[in-house]
XYZ file of C-alpha atoms in Angstrom:
195
model
C -45.908 -25.774 -7.964
C -46.268 -27.789 -11.119
C -45.096 -26.964 -14.607
C -46.309 -28.844 -17.637
C -43.150 -29.973 -19.402
C -45.110 -31.274 -22.387
C -46.566 -27.797 -22.886
C -43.074 -26.276 -23.131
C -41.999 -28.976 -25.579
C -45.010 -28.692 -27.891
C -45.110 -24.883 -27.778
C -41.408 -24.633 -28.612
C -41.701 -27.045 -31.526
C -44.871 -25.419 -32.893
C -43.535 -21.868 -32.700
C -40.249 -22.874 -34.325
C -42.192 -24.134 -37.347
C -44.438 -21.043 -37.393
C -41.474 -18.663 -37.213
C -39.597 -20.608 -39.895
C -42.596 -20.181 -42.198
C -42.729 -16.486 -41.261
C -39.182 -15.983 -42.581
C -40.575 -16.465 -46.091
C -43.424 -14.039 -45.514
C -41.683 -11.323 -43.524
C -40.848 -7.873 -44.789
C -37.676 -6.076 -43.804
C -36.797 -2.393 -43.636
C -33.899 -2.835 -46.059
C -32.647 -5.196 -48.737
C -29.551 -6.057 -46.647
C -31.642 -7.093 -43.640
C -33.974 -9.126 -45.857
C -31.042 -10.948 -47.467
C -29.423 -11.675 -44.084
C -32.699 -12.914 -42.640
C -33.336 -15.195 -45.590
C -29.733 -16.453 -45.722
C -29.350 -17.183 -41.999
C -33.057 -17.694 -41.152
C -32.825 -16.207 -37.668
C -35.869 -16.752 -35.477
C -37.001 -14.935 -32.347
C -38.684 -17.588 -30.213
C -38.751 -16.427 -26.607
C -40.938 -15.721 -23.628
C -42.340 -12.905 -21.561
C -43.711 -12.832 -18.023
C -41.141 -15.117 -16.378
C -40.884 -12.621 -13.507
C -44.599 -13.062 -12.837
C -44.291 -16.850 -13.080
C -41.642 -16.797 -10.372
C -43.657 -14.426 -8.172
C -46.844 -16.479 -8.570
C -44.970 -19.682 -7.714
C -43.514 -18.010 -4.623
C -39.946 -18.355 -5.871
C -37.620 -15.503 -4.852
C -36.356 -13.839 -8.020
C -32.692 -13.801 -6.972
C -32.465 -17.396 -5.748
C -30.844 -20.645 -6.855
C -34.335 -22.054 -7.458
C -35.267 -19.125 -9.745
C -32.015 -19.413 -11.684
C -32.442 -23.175 -12.084
C -36.109 -23.000 -13.137
C -35.559 -20.133 -15.569
C -32.452 -21.858 -16.945
C -34.328 -25.150 -17.354
C -37.282 -23.520 -19.149
C -34.939 -21.538 -21.406
C -32.779 -24.587 -22.142
C -35.826 -26.725 -22.925
C -37.326 -24.099 -25.220
C -34.072 -23.524 -27.106
C -33.096 -27.201 -27.271
C -36.485 -28.150 -28.709
C -36.258 -25.252 -31.169
C -32.880 -26.440 -32.491
C -34.032 -30.058 -32.560
C -37.036 -28.982 -34.639
C -34.808 -26.805 -36.826
C -32.614 -29.830 -37.539
C -35.678 -31.901 -38.468
C -36.818 -29.177 -40.870
C -33.297 -29.087 -42.307
C -33.562 -32.822 -42.952
C -36.507 -32.101 -45.262
C -35.675 -28.762 -46.932
C -31.975 -28.296 -46.166
C -29.973 -26.125 -43.779
C -29.740 -22.329 -43.861
C -27.695 -20.972 -46.778
C -24.672 -20.078 -44.644
C -24.579 -23.418 -42.829
C -21.703 -25.113 -44.663
C -19.418 -22.146 -44.010
C -20.457 -22.126 -40.342
C -20.983 -25.864 -39.799
C -18.184 -26.529 -37.305
C -18.859 -23.473 -35.089
C -22.618 -24.101 -35.265
C -22.315 -27.702 -34.099
C -19.819 -26.580 -31.439
C -22.384 -24.090 -30.090
C -24.994 -26.861 -29.868
C -22.519 -29.031 -27.939
C -21.700 -26.175 -25.537
C -25.395 -25.622 -24.840
C -25.803 -29.340 -24.140
C -23.003 -29.198 -21.571
C -24.554 -26.131 -19.930
C -28.008 -27.759 -19.786
C -26.435 -30.653 -17.882
C -25.045 -28.169 -15.349
C -28.527 -26.898 -14.351
C -29.119 -27.839 -10.719
C -31.911 -30.404 -10.866
C -32.216 -30.407 -7.083
C -33.117 -26.694 -7.125
C -35.855 -26.910 -9.742
C -38.397 -29.068 -11.507
C -36.152 -31.964 -12.461
C -38.536 -33.082 -15.228
C -38.004 -29.793 -17.092
C -34.245 -29.978 -16.541
C -34.009 -33.599 -17.735
C -36.212 -32.857 -20.739
C -33.944 -29.908 -21.589
C -30.845 -32.126 -21.531
C -32.599 -34.682 -23.752
C -33.714 -31.933 -26.169
C -30.141 -30.663 -26.495
C -28.747 -34.153 -27.001
C -31.304 -34.700 -29.769
C -30.504 -31.296 -31.285
C -26.809 -32.236 -31.450
C -27.480 -35.656 -32.915
C -29.968 -34.365 -35.518
C -27.762 -31.334 -36.235
C -24.830 -33.577 -37.083
C -27.051 -35.662 -39.346
C -29.106 -32.937 -41.074
C -27.598 -29.564 -40.240
C -29.926 -26.879 -38.899
C -32.406 -24.718 -40.766
C -31.959 -21.675 -38.533
C -28.712 -20.090 -37.421
C -30.522 -18.639 -34.387
C -33.777 -19.850 -32.878
C -34.340 -17.906 -29.670
C -33.913 -14.432 -28.247
C -34.575 -13.081 -24.764
C -35.324 -9.492 -25.588
C -37.168 -7.157 -23.262
C -40.692 -7.537 -24.620
C -41.780 -4.059 -23.557
C -45.199 -2.729 -24.457
C -46.320 -5.769 -26.454
C -46.184 -7.855 -23.275
C -49.049 -5.799 -21.861
C -51.137 -6.620 -24.932
C -50.529 -10.265 -23.990
C -51.802 -9.513 -20.464
C -48.383 -10.121 -18.896
C -47.621 -8.720 -15.475
C -43.891 -8.460 -16.170
C -41.884 -7.947 -19.335
C -39.047 -10.144 -20.558
C -37.113 -11.766 -17.734
C -37.130 -8.930 -15.228
C -39.404 -8.880 -12.168
C -42.028 -6.261 -11.422
C -40.262 -3.383 -9.676
C -43.333 -1.676 -8.245
C -47.079 -1.988 -7.951
C -47.541 1.053 -10.197
C -45.244 1.556 -13.172
C -45.018 4.238 -15.820
C -44.087 3.458 -19.398
C -42.782 6.319 -21.540
C -44.572 6.247 -24.881
C -42.714 6.763 -28.169
C -45.207 9.416 -29.293
C -44.878 11.300 -26.002
C -46.504 11.040 -22.626
C -46.664 8.158 -20.183
C -48.819 5.096 -19.735
C -49.649 4.145 -16.137
C -49.763 0.421 -15.378
C -51.145 -1.096 -12.206
C -49.498 -4.412 -11.429
């Protein structure tokens, strides 16, 4: 099994920039949500299909190796997103609520760095794990220097129906539970999916 660490790095950085630009162009269902989004510049970088990645790689879902690999990928993605956010902040400034939240924000970055270092490199792709630690160290260093542009960069939401439009075999972080699944549709009825 091989995972391209450079892919994770470049994709995380690219999508952080794209989503930051999208904050300016997005529409919200209410004025309050729009103001909060613009003030705190929350992003939703994430992934789908990790369950399928583990199955395809032959990694048992509930294993130390699965936890380490998923943790390393998540840490790398989020660390690179915050590092990129800090770089953007160095050019255009931090999110509007940053000064009020500076100390807790930098504390959160430090806590994530410590947790990235706790990922078991012997149970996973050590290159991804080491790159994640480096990304978090850079995020902390750049965050202290420039602040961060986004109060939140990632989210691990259940991706639901949209994941099937992306040709994913599993949604969010959960594994496939059966070979045939039924998805209840909002408008009524069910959609049958063959995994």
